[in-house]
Structures are given as structure tokens and as C-alpha cells.
Amino acid sequence: TQVYDTRIMQKEIDYIKTLIAIPDFATAEALASDEYEELMLSIESMEETIAAEDGTYDTESDAIEALEGLWASADAFLSIEAPSLNEQLEYIDFATYATKVQTQNISFGAISLEGGARWRHSADNDPIIYTSIQKSQGFGEHTIRVSNKNFPAGKYFFSGEIAFANCPSNAWTFTYETAGEGAQVFIGENKYDLPALQASTEYSRFYFIGEITGDNTLNVGVTVPAVASADNTRGTAWFFTNFTVRGFGDPIEKAQRKAAVDAFLGQWNPLVSARNAVLAEKATPNPELPWGRDTLNQVIYYPSDPTAEPRYDCEQVYQDVIDAGWVDPVTNEVAGKDVVSNDELNTWGERNGIGMSAVRGFQGTLNYLNAQNQKIADLKAAIADAEATRDDPMNANGDKATYQTAINAAQGELNDIIATTSDEKKDADIARIDDELTALAEAKEVFLESAEIPDVVNIDFSKGWTTITDPEDPETVTAYEIQGDAGKMTFANVSAVGPDNTVAGTYYQLGYNGTLEDVLRVGNTEAVVDFSGSVPTDDEVLRVEFDLYVGNLSGRNVTINLRNEAGTTLAGFSMNRYNGSVSYNHFNNASGSWNDMTSSGNGGDGLNLLAYVTGVGSSSASNAAICVESNKSHFTLILDYKAESLIGSVTNGKNGTCNGAAMPMLNVSSDTSIEDNKVVKFILGSNYNNNDRRCWFDNLVIKKYPSDAPGSAWTVIDAPTSSTAATPVAYYTISGAQTTANQPGIVIVKYNDGSAKKIYNNK
């Protein structure tokens, strides 16, 4: 019959005696406590029972139950000076780790496993974490760390159990040949060298008391040394269990106090900022906020609805906090934050609530003021939108003179309202603003109609296939075409073109599954759009837009190429969603060279296509997952021949928009002049070779319009068009406020003929 070895119990008793004898625990107050008396009686009774050998502890379960009771008494005594912090330190029991943690660096709650070692948690509910280094790996030192930023500086007790073994052949094979040396326990910056541990399955206890200063962060743990890679005989393994952290001086209370103070400051600092914003608005009124300024003196609105019943006078709340001495009004430091008692913590909570109300009050005041003047902001925004529309290079051919008249009229009304309005005139002035908003909207519509640029190419694939036959042999099909509203797409390889949406295979088809009827399924040859009759000039921009649903066929690419009359590809990209590769991407490729693979995403330093052309999420996704709106990517490719630059951007339904920077047009080795870069062909193609998982293409639009690059014949602001010399009558800042002729920076000059011009004063 197996009998429990009571020497194990005596070893636990001796360890408890060691702890309660430590001067930091054995204070006069603690030794005079009921907890101490109860603990000593328990120890005395247990030792007498062990000595009697009367069979009380023959059964292991009985002995363990007795020890648990003894440790509960010991914990009660030790907690008089240093309560356990384990409940506040997540995962310190180790058993809550995930199964088989195996990593080099990881954090779970308060526990961090650091260094080059392989950390392992052997099984669920196993309260042991160990690290093992194979003999050939030569990792640096590694650390198991317990930390919590909420616990303040002070004195801490850290204890645990540790064992050591060798692992000469691999990370999970252990031998017991040598001693483990060089391990250190640390608390804050204080370190304690552990004695050498003989390799054994037996655990040794350690404890260490140390100070943490300065950063108010609990930081304790064990660091074990590196294994030299030259040591081809023995690796190491270190095992840890039963960690306990105690804090002297009630760090839990200090942490609660710190949290309360931090919460108050979290409201106080925004309150100060919001109040300062109100004071600044009162001291220096914004001329664009003329209505409802008396509300700045009412700072009582709560919460965001200015019409709600007010709860606090926010200015009074601010003054009450200062008068009570809670905060230094100069430094915003909380007074007495290190001496506030537990009884006062509820008071701090009340302060937080009042502070939050005051923050919302001050912020609500400004929000209310802005809301009162929203119509002015609306007209200002509409004028800015009109100017941006006027200056858009795509609208260069529009009737700017007529549009400018409407803009000038709106700006004049806005300036006059800002200068002359009052709360009494508010309703009438809002009516004037509404009239100008309507006039600007109508003027924009007329201007855009006048500025409409004819499409060079516009194909939405709604017109279906046209069969092209040999004029001399009508039975011979030479090509297929899809006509657009402007331009057409031609499929030269007739054997690769399916004439309807029912034929399977590797060729081009129209539609998908009866749900998307007008999309083009990309086949395994080139589809060509030739617009040689619209060659861009040296002062023009060529803008190419299209939609692409990118599929996932393994080892195959879809390509977009822009070519000149000679058939040379000047720009484009080739990509494969299956394995995340880009064969080439000349758009927004900073090196300007083909096949630039030097940067993340295989796209050079410019536009990383793969970062945005996604949405399917699986290399084996079906067409049903590919041909959906969330996986559609809209491309915009711009060739600016005046600026000699390429720009590419892509918007994906799932990932948003990636706007690339302008890249030089002439960096490709095959380019010799800007004339050689005149794109006149758009090529869509792929090398797909089976029936499934491919791309769909739609909505190809190509436009030409004047460049607004420096030196272009078209300028943003035209000179006055009067046949006689125009005379300046007023000057305005870029925001619309009236100013003087010598205002530094950009100034808008209004002339007596109704025209306007931007000038730059370098003063």
C-alpha cells in the first residue's frame, strides 16, 4: 500500500516558516494579528500530527487538503503586509495558456515569453511553461516576464518554482547531465542570481523581494542564459511553475487610485481644451460664425443636443474644480493624487461624471455655434466645389466665363452677408444663401454640359458580338468585334472566341451565370481596342478607366497593356491572384523598369496592386465568389504627355482606394521620345487555359483632355476678358474674406468688369 511521504508536508511547513520570518512580512503589527496566531496554531498542530505517525496523513488526498488549509492561513498572514496580486495578473497560473504554445516571442495577458527560445506549454490545464534550446541553435538569453502597467512603483515579492534539464538532440528530448547556471530573477531593475540547479525533474523554489521605481510598471520575471552555438553536446531546458507576485503597501489600492486619477484626467484635459476653444472663439470671433454668438456665454448644454435640459453650468464646473484644489490650473496636475484614500475613490468617480458633462457642454457650445452658421459653411463649400469643377482639367473646354460669373456672384453675396448680417437678419440672409446655392447648382450643370469631353472609347459590352467575315469568302470568319458607344474591341483569334454565353472553354464570352449579362469573360488571347484616330498631343492627358474582377487560376496571368502605333507596350501590368505575384507593373513603378520586383507586393515603389486587387480571399475561390461587386476593382490609368508622367490608382470594393504617385513616363529602356509614348491601343489579355476561375472585364472608358501641367496652353485662372483695361475693385483671401492688395500669399482680385483673377504676393 502506497503511503504519503510526510517529508513533503514538512518541507512545505519549513518553507512557510521561512516566509513568515522575513522582516518585511514579520512586522510588529502582523505578529500581533489574529492571522499570525491562527497560522502558528495550524503549524504546531500539523507538526504534532506528523510526529505522532498516527496515519492521519497516510492518504495523499488528506495530506493535500491539510496543506491547502495551511497555505490559506499563510496567505492571510502574508497579505497583511503584501496581498497577492495573482488575480489581477492574467495567465500567471499558466494553465490558461492555449494548448502547445510554441513560439519565440509572445504575450498572453500579464505573461510574456521573450527571446530566441522555443517556448512550450505541454497540454491544457498543465501549470508548467518551459523553454528548450537545441544544442545546435545558439539562441540568446530568454525571459519569462510578468508585467502590469497599472501597478505603481514600490516593493514587490516574487516567488516561483524552477527546474532544469538538458535537451541535446531536439527541443523535446531531455537528459540530466549538467547543472543549469546563470539564471536571474528580476524585479524592476533589481536582479538576483539564482544558485546553480542540478538537472532534475525536481523543482526548486525561489523568492525575491525588490523595488520598482520610476515608471509605475510592475515588471518581474526570470531570465535564463543563452546556449553557445559551439556547444554541440548539450542544449538547455528551463521549466517554470507556481509563480506568485505580492505587493507591499497595498498596490491594489494604489492601482485603483491611479486608475481613478487617470480617468479624471481623461475628462479634465479635454475639458480644458474645449473650454480654451470657446474662450478663443470669444476673444477672436470667426467672421464666418456671425449667428448665435450669445450662446458662447451659456456653456450649459448637455449632452450634444443644445435644446436638451441643461444639467451643469460648465464654466462653473471648471471653476469648482479649481477652487476645490483638485487640479493646479497652471500645470493641470491633479493635487493630492498620491494620498487620496479608498474612501475618496467614489468622490473621484463623481468628479469624472461631472467632468464628462462639462466637456460635452463646452464642445456642445461650439457645435451649436457651428450649427447656427451651417448655411454659411454650405455656401462656402459650394463655392469651393465650383472652383474645383472649373479648374478640373477634364473641364477645360467648358464655358468658364459664364460659370465664373455665377461663382463671383455667390462669393459677393457671401462676403456681403458675412460683413453685414446679424441675428435679426439671419432668416433673410439664409434665403439669399439658398438662392445662391440653387444658382451655383444650375450653373454647374450648364458648365459641365459645355465641358463634356467626347469619349475616345466607351464600351460597356451591352451591344453583343458582331462577326467579321472575309469579304471574298463570307463563310470565313476573320474576327469578332464588340461595338461600344465609342470605339470597339476586336478579338483576332477567331478560334478563341465564343459567340454566345453558353459555350464553355478558354475563350472570351459575354456575361456570367445569367446575373451579369454585360461583363466580358477574359479568354486566353489578346483583345484589342485601337483608337489610332485619336492620338494624344503633347499637351494632352490620356485617361483610361475600366473595371476588373480578378480571378485565381493557378500559374496564369491577366494582363493590361497600353501600346503605341508600332505595337510597343509602353505601360501596363500583368498579375496573378492565385499566388500573389505581379509579372510586371509599370504604372507607379518608381524605377520605371519592367519586371521591377524590388519592393513589397512586387510592384516596385509605386502602386502595390495586390494590396488592393483582392476580395476573394482564397486561391481556389469559385467564379461565384470572384464575379461579385466586392471583388470588383476600378482602375484609373493616366498618361499626362505635358508632364511626361504615368499615374495609376485602383479602388476595390473591399479594400478601398490606393492612389499612386506620378512616375516618369520616359524611364522605360525602349522609350526614346515622348512621341514614341503616344498610346493608341488598349490590350486586354490572359494566358488562361481551362474552363474555370478567371477574370471578368467591364466599362472601358478612354478620354483625352488638356493637361494642366506647368507650361500648358490652358491655365487655371484666365486673365480678364474685357476689351478695355479692367480695374481692380476688391481683394479677397482664398477663404473669401475681404482683404487688401498687399495681403501676402494668394489673393483673389475682383475687377470692375465682373471678372476675377488669382495672384500671388511674395511679400
XYZ file of C-alpha atoms in Angstrom, residues 73-431:
359
model
C -3.721 30.606 6.698
C -0.254 31.545 5.463
C -1.715 33.658 2.664
C -3.937 35.503 5.153
C -0.881 36.363 7.261
C 1.365 37.333 4.329
C -1.409 39.520 2.878
C -1.385 41.776 5.929
C 1.717 43.469 4.532
C 1.693 42.238 0.924
C -1.536 40.918 -0.631
C -1.265 38.538 -3.573
C -1.674 40.190 -6.969
C -2.196 36.956 -8.889
C -5.898 37.566 -9.507
C -5.029 40.843 -11.235
C -2.288 39.233 -13.359
C -3.918 37.350 -16.195
C -2.478 33.904 -17.076
C 0.034 33.888 -14.215
C -1.267 30.442 -13.300
C -0.005 29.221 -16.737
C -2.935 26.806 -17.038
C -4.942 29.339 -19.043
C -2.489 29.303 -21.933
C -3.589 27.831 -25.213
C -2.541 24.253 -25.893
C 1.042 23.755 -27.007
C 2.304 27.311 -27.157
C 5.385 27.145 -29.353
C 6.926 30.441 -30.307
C 9.901 32.716 -29.927
C 8.139 35.808 -28.603
C 4.552 36.025 -27.441
C 2.410 37.707 -24.781
C -0.659 36.331 -23.029
C -2.202 38.776 -20.590
C 0.427 39.675 -17.994
C 2.824 36.912 -19.110
C 5.387 37.481 -21.867
C 7.671 34.809 -23.327
C 10.683 36.502 -24.856
C 13.919 35.668 -26.633
C 15.052 33.208 -29.251
C 13.978 30.128 -27.337
C 11.170 27.765 -28.254
C 8.559 28.097 -25.549
C 6.166 25.262 -24.889
C 3.029 24.685 -22.884
C 2.679 20.942 -22.844
C -1.085 20.500 -22.500
C -4.348 22.138 -21.456
C -4.534 22.870 -17.731
C -0.883 21.992 -17.269
C 0.515 24.726 -14.960
C 4.014 24.499 -16.471
C 5.710 26.653 -19.102
C 9.106 25.596 -20.340
C 11.670 26.720 -22.871
C 14.145 24.441 -24.611
C 17.101 25.237 -26.852
C 18.611 22.547 -29.018
C 22.330 22.027 -28.807
C 22.953 23.421 -32.306
C 20.788 26.550 -32.215
C 22.722 29.010 -30.111
C 19.896 31.357 -29.148
C 20.423 34.389 -26.933
C 19.072 34.703 -23.425
C 15.341 34.273 -22.914
C 12.915 35.615 -20.361
C 9.567 34.781 -18.823
C 8.127 38.094 -17.664
C 5.138 39.206 -15.571
C 4.104 42.830 -16.047
C 1.206 45.175 -15.466
C 1.371 48.901 -16.168
C -1.373 49.700 -13.663
C 0.635 48.679 -10.592
C 2.706 51.535 -9.180
C 6.314 51.775 -8.105
C 7.072 50.130 -4.782
C 8.335 46.957 -3.123
C 7.278 43.563 -4.520
C 7.698 39.907 -3.606
C 8.123 37.382 -6.446
C 8.283 33.622 -5.963
C 8.059 30.506 -8.080
C 9.450 27.079 -8.795
C 12.059 26.193 -11.393
C 13.650 23.034 -12.778
C 16.427 22.378 -15.272
C 17.272 19.699 -17.856
C 19.396 19.227 -20.961
C 17.991 18.747 -24.465
C 20.936 17.560 -26.562
C 19.166 16.225 -29.661
C 15.966 18.184 -30.164
C 13.677 20.613 -28.410
C 11.566 17.983 -26.679
C 14.147 15.342 -25.632
C 15.561 15.776 -22.126
C 18.600 14.367 -20.337
C 20.002 15.155 -16.893
C 23.743 15.576 -17.255
C 24.803 19.052 -16.122
C 23.791 21.902 -13.856
C 21.900 24.946 -15.034
C 23.822 28.108 -14.228
C 23.378 31.816 -14.866
C 19.626 32.225 -14.320
C 18.486 35.506 -12.779
C 15.289 36.641 -11.072
C 14.438 40.325 -11.510
C 12.072 42.882 -10.024
C 12.235 46.138 -11.910
C 15.927 46.908 -12.367
C 16.948 44.720 -9.391
C 18.400 41.317 -10.232
C 19.126 38.256 -8.113
C 21.388 35.407 -9.285
C 19.788 32.017 -8.767
C 22.017 29.232 -7.471
C 23.051 26.519 -9.919
C 20.284 23.991 -10.496
C 21.177 20.336 -10.832
C 19.449 18.839 -13.858
C 16.465 17.027 -12.383
C 12.737 16.555 -12.578
C 12.522 18.011 -9.067
C 11.547 21.685 -8.771
C 13.403 24.199 -6.604
C 11.728 27.209 -5.013
C 12.920 30.771 -5.278
C 11.703 34.073 -3.896
C 12.988 37.604 -4.250
C 11.970 40.969 -2.784
C 12.885 44.070 -4.764
C 11.950 47.673 -5.524
C 10.346 49.061 -8.668
C 10.905 52.780 -9.188
C 10.070 55.451 -11.644
C 7.827 54.124 -14.357
C 4.958 52.785 -12.221
C 5.077 49.456 -14.027
C 5.151 46.040 -12.391
C 7.941 44.117 -14.085
C 9.165 40.821 -12.612
C 10.418 37.568 -14.073
C 13.219 35.104 -14.697
C 15.923 35.338 -17.350
C 17.921 32.260 -18.355
C 21.204 32.377 -20.268
C 21.975 31.666 -23.885
C 23.377 28.440 -25.273
C 26.518 28.896 -27.315
C 26.176 27.535 -30.830
C 29.633 25.996 -30.450
C 28.268 23.701 -27.744
C 27.405 20.630 -29.793
C 26.833 18.438 -26.746
C 24.137 19.921 -24.562
C 21.202 22.226 -25.068
C 19.126 23.528 -22.172
C 15.567 23.392 -20.932
C 14.122 25.510 -18.127
C 10.746 24.755 -16.509
C 8.639 27.281 -14.540
C 5.546 26.855 -12.389
C 3.639 28.286 -9.407
C 4.507 31.967 -9.851
C 3.237 34.323 -7.140
C 3.535 38.111 -7.031
C 2.824 40.096 -3.847
C 2.935 43.830 -3.361
C 3.836 45.700 -0.173
C 1.886 48.815 0.774
C -1.354 47.716 -0.854
C -0.548 48.217 -4.565
C -4.103 47.209 -5.450
C -5.382 50.312 -3.680
C -2.693 52.402 -5.371
C -3.637 50.960 -8.748
C -7.304 51.805 -8.131
C -6.289 55.294 -7.070
C -4.133 55.703 -10.170
C -6.968 54.467 -12.384
C -9.382 56.925 -10.755
C -6.999 59.842 -11.170
C -6.190 58.857 -14.759
C -9.917 58.635 -15.520
C -10.441 62.106 -14.092
C -7.557 63.499 -16.123
C -9.046 61.775 -19.150
C -12.003 64.117 -18.744
C -10.220 67.113 -17.315
C -7.725 67.613 -20.136
C -10.414 67.550 -22.883
C -12.486 69.885 -20.696
C -9.607 72.356 -20.576
C -9.117 72.077 -24.348
C -12.825 72.523 -25.067
C -13.050 75.480 -22.704
C -9.983 77.092 -24.285
C -11.577 76.703 -27.712
C -14.683 78.532 -26.506
C -12.581 81.287 -24.938
C -10.535 81.629 -28.123
C -13.693 81.953 -30.209
C -14.984 84.647 -27.860
C -11.675 86.527 -27.919
C -11.145 86.335 -31.697
C -14.501 85.841 -33.388
C -14.575 83.925 -36.638
C -16.337 86.207 -39.128
C -17.879 83.126 -40.740
C -19.761 82.388 -37.497
C -21.828 85.575 -37.040
C -25.103 83.999 -35.843
C -25.889 82.822 -32.312
C -22.763 84.162 -30.646
C -24.615 84.862 -27.412
C -24.647 81.077 -26.852
C -20.923 81.255 -26.120
C -21.798 82.713 -22.740
C -24.252 79.955 -21.885
C -21.891 76.864 -21.804
C -24.534 74.707 -20.137
C -25.722 72.460 -22.948
C -25.732 68.722 -22.324
C -25.074 66.367 -23.936
C -24.770 67.043 -27.665
C -28.305 68.312 -28.137
C -28.264 72.054 -27.381
C -32.020 72.043 -26.826
C -31.905 69.418 -24.050
C -32.429 70.339 -20.419
C -29.025 71.530 -19.148
C -27.515 69.695 -16.178
C -24.408 71.713 -15.401
C -23.067 75.198 -15.901
C -19.784 74.047 -17.419
C -17.851 77.200 -16.608
C -18.943 76.806 -13.010
C -17.838 73.146 -13.023
C -14.418 74.240 -14.224
C -14.158 76.879 -11.523
C -15.392 74.485 -8.830
C -12.619 72.023 -9.666
C -10.018 74.781 -9.423
C -11.478 76.200 -6.211
C -11.574 72.753 -4.591
C -7.865 72.375 -5.221
C -8.336 69.182 -7.208
C -6.232 70.487 -10.090
C -3.442 73.008 -10.484
C -4.855 75.408 -13.134
C -1.352 76.138 -14.494
C 0.053 72.608 -14.843
C -3.258 70.683 -14.914
C -1.687 68.260 -12.437
C -4.089 66.533 -10.039
C -3.449 67.667 -6.494
C -3.183 65.037 -3.781
C -3.381 62.131 -6.213
C -0.839 60.113 -4.217
C -2.629 60.424 -0.885
C -6.274 60.004 -1.802
C -7.765 57.181 0.246
C -10.003 54.330 -0.813
C -12.922 56.119 0.791
C -12.377 59.016 -1.601
C -12.309 56.906 -4.746
C -16.073 57.241 -5.136
C -15.653 61.002 -4.977
C -13.221 60.788 -7.866
C -15.814 58.809 -9.787
C -18.295 61.610 -9.219
C -15.732 64.094 -10.451
C -15.324 62.041 -13.635
C -19.050 62.218 -14.325
C -19.197 65.958 -13.746
C -16.072 66.458 -15.855
C -17.577 64.477 -18.724
C -20.705 66.606 -18.609
C -18.614 69.760 -18.695
C -16.586 68.527 -21.658
C -19.747 67.840 -23.594
C -21.104 71.196 -22.568
C -18.174 73.200 -23.900
C -17.968 71.079 -27.026
C -21.737 71.341 -27.458
C -21.456 75.115 -27.299
C -19.104 75.210 -30.284
C -21.132 72.564 -32.096
C -24.244 74.671 -31.543
C -22.499 77.784 -32.856
C -21.333 75.910 -35.952
C -24.819 74.506 -36.469
C -26.307 78.015 -36.274
C -23.978 79.067 -39.113
C -24.133 75.927 -41.233
C -25.670 77.724 -44.192
C -22.625 79.986 -44.457
C -20.397 76.916 -44.429
C -22.618 75.323 -47.089
C -22.248 78.277 -49.435
C -18.506 78.462 -48.833
C -18.222 74.734 -49.638
C -20.357 75.139 -52.761
C -18.100 77.955 -53.997
C -15.016 75.805 -53.361
C -16.639 72.927 -55.252
C -17.479 75.243 -58.140
C -13.894 76.479 -58.324
C -12.583 72.898 -58.246
C -15.019 71.955 -61.020
C -13.950 74.986 -63.053
C -10.263 74.104 -62.576
C -10.581 70.375 -63.300
C -8.520 69.799 -66.437
C -11.200 67.448 -67.734
C -13.470 70.503 -67.925
C -11.011 72.711 -69.782
C -13.304 73.135 -72.778
C -16.247 74.397 -70.721
C -17.736 77.884 -70.732
C -15.643 79.147 -67.825
C -16.550 82.798 -68.278
C -20.257 82.157 -67.681
C -19.527 79.789 -64.815
C -17.154 82.338 -63.262
C -19.921 84.918 -63.268
C -22.050 82.641 -61.090
C -19.093 81.941 -58.804
C -18.354 85.660 -58.459
C -21.985 86.410 -57.659
C -22.067 83.746 -54.956
C -18.789 84.922 -53.466
C -20.003 88.514 -53.472
C -23.215 87.562 -51.666
C -21.240 85.525 -49.136
C -18.830 88.377 -48.460
C -21.689 90.861 -48.041
C -23.631 88.569 -45.693
C -20.576 87.953 -43.510
C -19.894 91.686 -43.354
C -23.430 92.947 -42.679
C -25.560 90.189 -41.171
C -26.948 89.935 -37.618
C -29.154 87.537 -35.711
C -32.124 89.699 -36.705
C -31.221 89.416 -40.408
C -30.416 85.726 -40.233
C -33.597 84.361 -41.847
C -33.436 86.821 -44.737
C -29.748 86.142 -45.302
C -30.320 82.381 -45.273
C -32.876 82.912 -48.031
